[in-house]
Coordinates of C-alpha atoms and ligand atoms in Angstrom, one line a residue:
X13 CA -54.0 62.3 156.2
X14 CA -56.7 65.5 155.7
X15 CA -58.6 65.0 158.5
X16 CA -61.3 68.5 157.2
X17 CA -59.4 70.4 160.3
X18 CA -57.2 72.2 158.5
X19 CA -57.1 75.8 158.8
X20 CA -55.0 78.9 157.7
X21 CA -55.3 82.0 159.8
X22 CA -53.8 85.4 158.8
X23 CA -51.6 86.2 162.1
X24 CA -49.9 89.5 160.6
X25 CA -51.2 92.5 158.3
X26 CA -50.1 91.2 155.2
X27 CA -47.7 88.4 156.2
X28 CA -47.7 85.7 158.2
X29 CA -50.3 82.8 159.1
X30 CA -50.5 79.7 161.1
X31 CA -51.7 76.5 159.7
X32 CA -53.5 74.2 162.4
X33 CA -54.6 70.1 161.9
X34 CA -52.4 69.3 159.4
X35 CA -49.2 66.0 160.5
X36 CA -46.1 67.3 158.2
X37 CA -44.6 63.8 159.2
X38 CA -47.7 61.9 157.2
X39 CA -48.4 64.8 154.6
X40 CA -51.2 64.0 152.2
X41 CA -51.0 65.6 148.4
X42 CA -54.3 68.2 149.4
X43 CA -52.8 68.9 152.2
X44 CA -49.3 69.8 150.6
X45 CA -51.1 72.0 148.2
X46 CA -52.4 73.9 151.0
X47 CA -49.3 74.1 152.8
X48 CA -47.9 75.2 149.5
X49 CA -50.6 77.6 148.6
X50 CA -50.3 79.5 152.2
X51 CA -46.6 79.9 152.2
X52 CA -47.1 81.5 148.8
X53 CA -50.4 84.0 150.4
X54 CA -48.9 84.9 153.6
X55 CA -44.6 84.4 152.7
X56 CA -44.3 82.9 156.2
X57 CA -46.6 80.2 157.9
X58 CA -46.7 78.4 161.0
X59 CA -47.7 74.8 161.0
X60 CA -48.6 74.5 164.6
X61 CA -47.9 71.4 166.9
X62 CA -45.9 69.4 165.0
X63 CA -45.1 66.9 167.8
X64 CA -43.8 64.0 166.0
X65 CA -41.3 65.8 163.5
X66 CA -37.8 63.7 163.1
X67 CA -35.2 65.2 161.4
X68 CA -35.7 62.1 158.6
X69 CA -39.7 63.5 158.3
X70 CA -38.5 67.0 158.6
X71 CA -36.2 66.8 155.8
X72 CA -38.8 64.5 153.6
X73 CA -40.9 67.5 153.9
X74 CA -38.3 69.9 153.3
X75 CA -37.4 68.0 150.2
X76 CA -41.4 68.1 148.8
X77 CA -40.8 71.6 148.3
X78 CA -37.1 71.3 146.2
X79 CA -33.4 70.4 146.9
X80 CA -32.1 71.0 149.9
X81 CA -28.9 73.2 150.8
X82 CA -26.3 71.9 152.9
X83 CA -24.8 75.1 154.9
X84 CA -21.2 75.9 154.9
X85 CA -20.9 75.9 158.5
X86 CA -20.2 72.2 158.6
X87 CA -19.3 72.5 162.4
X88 CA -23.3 73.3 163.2
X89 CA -25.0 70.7 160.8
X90 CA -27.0 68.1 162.8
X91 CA -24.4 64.4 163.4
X92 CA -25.7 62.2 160.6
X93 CA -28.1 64.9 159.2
X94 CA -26.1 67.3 157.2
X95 CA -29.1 68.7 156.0
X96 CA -30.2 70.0 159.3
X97 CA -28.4 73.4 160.4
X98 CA -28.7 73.5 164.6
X99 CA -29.8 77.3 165.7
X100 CA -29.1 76.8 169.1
X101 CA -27.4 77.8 172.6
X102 CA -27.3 74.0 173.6
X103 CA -23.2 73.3 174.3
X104 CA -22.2 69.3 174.0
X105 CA -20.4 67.3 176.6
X106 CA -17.0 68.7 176.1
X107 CA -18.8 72.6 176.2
X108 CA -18.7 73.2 172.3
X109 CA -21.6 74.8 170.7
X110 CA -23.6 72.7 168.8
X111 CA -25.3 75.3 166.3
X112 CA -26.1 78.5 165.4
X113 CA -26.4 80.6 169.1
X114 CA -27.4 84.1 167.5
X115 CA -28.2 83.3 163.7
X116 CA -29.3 86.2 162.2
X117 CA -29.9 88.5 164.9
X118 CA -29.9 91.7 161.7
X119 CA -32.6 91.5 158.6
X120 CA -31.0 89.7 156.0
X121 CA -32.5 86.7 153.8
X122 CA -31.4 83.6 153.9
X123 CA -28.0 82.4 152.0
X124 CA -28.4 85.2 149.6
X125 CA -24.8 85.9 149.4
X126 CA -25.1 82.4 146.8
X127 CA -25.7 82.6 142.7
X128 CA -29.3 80.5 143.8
X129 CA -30.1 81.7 147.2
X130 CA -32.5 80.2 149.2
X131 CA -36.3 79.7 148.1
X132 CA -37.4 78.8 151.5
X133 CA -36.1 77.7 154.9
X134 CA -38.0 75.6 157.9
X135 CA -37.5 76.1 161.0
X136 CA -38.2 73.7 163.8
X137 CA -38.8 74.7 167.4
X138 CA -37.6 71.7 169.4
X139 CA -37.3 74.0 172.6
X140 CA -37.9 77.8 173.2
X141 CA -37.4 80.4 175.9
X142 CA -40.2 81.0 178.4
X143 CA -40.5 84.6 176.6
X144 CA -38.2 86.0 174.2
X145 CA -36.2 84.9 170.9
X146 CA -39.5 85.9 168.8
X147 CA -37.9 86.2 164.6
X148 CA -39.0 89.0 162.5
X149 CA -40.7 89.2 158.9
X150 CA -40.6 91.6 156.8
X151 CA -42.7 92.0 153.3
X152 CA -40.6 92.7 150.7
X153 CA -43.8 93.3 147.9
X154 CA -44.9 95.6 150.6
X155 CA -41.5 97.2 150.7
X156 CA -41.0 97.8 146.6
X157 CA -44.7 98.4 146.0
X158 CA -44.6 101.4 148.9
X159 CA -41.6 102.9 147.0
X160 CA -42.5 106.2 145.5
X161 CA -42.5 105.7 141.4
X162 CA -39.4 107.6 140.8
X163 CA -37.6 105.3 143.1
X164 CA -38.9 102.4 141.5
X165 CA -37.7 103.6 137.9
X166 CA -34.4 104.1 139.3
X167 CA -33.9 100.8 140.7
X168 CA -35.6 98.9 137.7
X169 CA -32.8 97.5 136.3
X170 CA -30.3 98.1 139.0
X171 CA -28.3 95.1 140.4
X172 CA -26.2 94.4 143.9
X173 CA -23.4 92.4 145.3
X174 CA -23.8 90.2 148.0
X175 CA -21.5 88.7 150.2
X176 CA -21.3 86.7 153.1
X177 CA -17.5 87.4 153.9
X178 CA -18.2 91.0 154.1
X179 CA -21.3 93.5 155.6
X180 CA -22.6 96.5 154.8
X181 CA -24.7 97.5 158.1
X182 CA -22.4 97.8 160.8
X183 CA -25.0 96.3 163.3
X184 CA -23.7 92.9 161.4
X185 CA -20.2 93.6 162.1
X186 CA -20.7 92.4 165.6
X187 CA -22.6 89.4 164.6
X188 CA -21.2 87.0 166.9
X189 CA -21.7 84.2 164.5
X190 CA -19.6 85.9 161.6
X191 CA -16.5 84.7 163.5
X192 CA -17.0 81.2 163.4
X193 CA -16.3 80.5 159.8
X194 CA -12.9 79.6 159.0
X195 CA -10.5 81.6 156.0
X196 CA -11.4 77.9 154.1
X197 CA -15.0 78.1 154.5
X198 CA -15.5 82.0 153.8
X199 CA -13.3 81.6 150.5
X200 CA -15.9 79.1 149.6
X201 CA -18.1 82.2 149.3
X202 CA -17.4 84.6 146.3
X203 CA -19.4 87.4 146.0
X204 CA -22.5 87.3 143.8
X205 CA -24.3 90.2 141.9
X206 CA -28.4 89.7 142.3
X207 CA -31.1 92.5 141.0
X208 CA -32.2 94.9 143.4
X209 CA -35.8 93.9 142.3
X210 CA -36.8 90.0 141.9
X211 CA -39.9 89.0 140.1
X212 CA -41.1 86.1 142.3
X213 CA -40.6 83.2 140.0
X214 CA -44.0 81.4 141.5
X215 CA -46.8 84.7 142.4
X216 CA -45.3 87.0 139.5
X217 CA -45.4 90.0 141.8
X218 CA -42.5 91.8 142.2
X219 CA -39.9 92.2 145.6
X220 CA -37.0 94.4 146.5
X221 CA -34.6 91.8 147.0
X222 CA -31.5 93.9 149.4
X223 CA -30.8 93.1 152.8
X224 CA -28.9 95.2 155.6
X225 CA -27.3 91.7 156.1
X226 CA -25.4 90.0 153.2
X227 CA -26.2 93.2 150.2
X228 CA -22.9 95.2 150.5
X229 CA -23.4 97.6 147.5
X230 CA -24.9 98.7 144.5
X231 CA -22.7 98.1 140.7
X232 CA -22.0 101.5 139.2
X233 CA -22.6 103.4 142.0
X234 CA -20.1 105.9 143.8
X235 CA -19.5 104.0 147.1
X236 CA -21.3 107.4 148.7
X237 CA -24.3 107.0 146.4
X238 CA -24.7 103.0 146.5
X239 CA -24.5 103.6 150.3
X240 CA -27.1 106.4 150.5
X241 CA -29.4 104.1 148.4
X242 CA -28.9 101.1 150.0
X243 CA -30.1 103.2 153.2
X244 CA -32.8 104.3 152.3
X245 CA -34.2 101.2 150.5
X246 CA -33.4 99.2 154.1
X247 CA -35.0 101.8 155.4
X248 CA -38.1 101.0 153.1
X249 CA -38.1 98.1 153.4
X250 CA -38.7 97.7 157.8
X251 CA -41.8 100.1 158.4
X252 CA -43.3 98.3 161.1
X253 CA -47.2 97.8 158.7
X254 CA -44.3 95.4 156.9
X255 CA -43.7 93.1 160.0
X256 CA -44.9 90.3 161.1
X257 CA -42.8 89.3 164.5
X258 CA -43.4 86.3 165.2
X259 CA -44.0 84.4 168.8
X260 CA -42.7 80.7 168.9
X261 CA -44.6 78.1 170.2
X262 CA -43.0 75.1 170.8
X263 CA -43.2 72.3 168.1
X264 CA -43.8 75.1 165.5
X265 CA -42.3 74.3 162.3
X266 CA -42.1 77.9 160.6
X267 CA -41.2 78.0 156.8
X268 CA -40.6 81.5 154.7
X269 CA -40.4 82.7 151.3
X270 CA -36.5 84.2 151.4
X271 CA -37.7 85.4 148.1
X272 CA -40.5 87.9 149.2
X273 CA -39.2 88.1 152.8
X274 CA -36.3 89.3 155.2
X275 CA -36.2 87.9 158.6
X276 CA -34.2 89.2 162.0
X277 CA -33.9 87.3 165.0
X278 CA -33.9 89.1 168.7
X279 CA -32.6 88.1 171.9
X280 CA -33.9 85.7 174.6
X281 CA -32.6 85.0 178.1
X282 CA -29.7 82.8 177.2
X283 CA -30.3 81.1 180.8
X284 CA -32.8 79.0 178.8
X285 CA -32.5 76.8 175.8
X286 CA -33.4 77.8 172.5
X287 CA -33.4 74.8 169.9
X288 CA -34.3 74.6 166.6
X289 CA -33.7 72.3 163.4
X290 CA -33.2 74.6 160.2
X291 CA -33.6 73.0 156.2
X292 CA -32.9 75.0 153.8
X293 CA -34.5 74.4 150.2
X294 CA -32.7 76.0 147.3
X295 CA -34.0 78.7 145.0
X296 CA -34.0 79.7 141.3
X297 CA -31.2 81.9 140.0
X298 CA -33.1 85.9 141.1
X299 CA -34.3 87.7 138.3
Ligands
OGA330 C1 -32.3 81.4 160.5 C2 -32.5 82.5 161.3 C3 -33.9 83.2 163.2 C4 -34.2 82.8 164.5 O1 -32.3 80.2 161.0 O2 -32.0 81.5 159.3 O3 -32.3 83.6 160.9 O4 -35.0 83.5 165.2 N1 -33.1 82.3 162.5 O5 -33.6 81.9 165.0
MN331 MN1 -31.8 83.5 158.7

């Protein structure tokens, strides 16, 4: 219902926002439109105090915006709610993990290691760390257009390979969650070749679209030279004016453009539980 309390409020520099007084369970079309429209502004919202968020209204939501992805790691998706993805410490009855416990704890953007990566993923903070286990954005406009013009020329018309099996950044390498894909589930994954530079298929402008994460080198580059470049577009691409680090509150339900943005998770006190749902809506082919 629009009740005339919804607001938008830049949080970040150029990135990030929270979005107050709206119900994503009983979403209005004006109310959509501004969801819709802020995502698009500020690449990563927060709609605050979503109490009453199932995973059935969750994923209705989730599908207002496109098709929804259902992750390879069938292990972590939610019992009877494939497409929700668990990002969590929580351990059932018999001491198994039931999600995700360090997802993403490097820059990457989601699923990009696909042929259509993801457009946008939703997060849902069911329970959160006293402090802690804040998630990182990073403006990828911001990061191409700060690229000196020589740089940019270079990389016009470039293109990488992305891969989920393998990882360029050695900080990934110890990604505990790597591990827990099986030899079946990684061969699922081929490697995929993306541009370096995406034009945003919805705002037109124009993102550098590597991550330290899932990018593992340039095509036609010496492995010295595609690693030198990668570097320094990472590099680029993680001043701090870029970042928006965002604090949880509980009942958050955080979406971001994967398209415009890379995100990094950080530690928390794993004493506490960290919860969250995770839908995943699927993206046009990058170009
Ligand atoms: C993810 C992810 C970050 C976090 O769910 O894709 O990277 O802070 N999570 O949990
Ligand atoms: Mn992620």
């Amino acid at each position: 219902m629009a009740t005339g309390t919804e607001q938008v409020r830049l949080l970040g520099r150029s990135i990030g926002a929270e979005v107050v007084g709206v119900d994503l369970a009983e979403l209005d079309e004006n109310d959509f439109v501004l969801v819709h429209r802020a995502l698009l502004d500020y690449g990563v919202i927060a709609v605050r105090d979503q109490t009453n968020l199932t995973p059935e209204a969750q994923i209705a939501f989730s599908r207002r915006l496109g098709d929804l992805e259902i992750h390879v790691a069938a292990h972590f998706l939610l019992p009877g709610h494939p497409e929700i993805l668990q990002i969590s410490n929580k351990k059932s009855a018999d001491g198994a993990a039931v999600g995700f416990e360090e997802a993403g704890r490097y820059w990457h953007s989601d699923i990009s290691y696909v042929e259509r990566p993801a457009m946008c993923s939703l997060l849902y903070a069911l329970e959160i760390p006293p402090s802690d286990g804040d998630t990182m954005f990073a403006d990828m406009y911001a990061a191409y257009d700060g690229l000196d013009g020589a740089t940019q020329k270079r990389i016009a018309d470039l293109t990488a390979v992305h891969s989920y099996a393998a990882s360029f950044a050695g900080e990934t390498a110890a990604g505990a969650n790597r591990a827990t894909l099986t030899d079946d589930q990684k061969a699922m994954l081929p490697e995929v070749v993306h541009p370096v530079v995406r034009s945003h298929p919805e705002t037109g402008r124009k993102a550098l679209f590597v991550n330290p994460g899932f990018t593992t080198r340039i095509v036609g580059l010496s492995d010295d030279d595609s690693r030198s470049l990668l570097g320094a577009l990472f590099k680029a691409s993680v001043h701090s004016q870029n970042i928006y680090t965002h604090k949880w509150r509980r009942h958050d339900l955080v979406i971001w453009d994967n398209r415009c943005l890379m995100h990094h998770a950080t530690p928390y006190d794993s004493s506490y539980i960290r919860h969250m749902h995770r839908t995943t809506v699927i993206g046009d082919r990058p170009v």
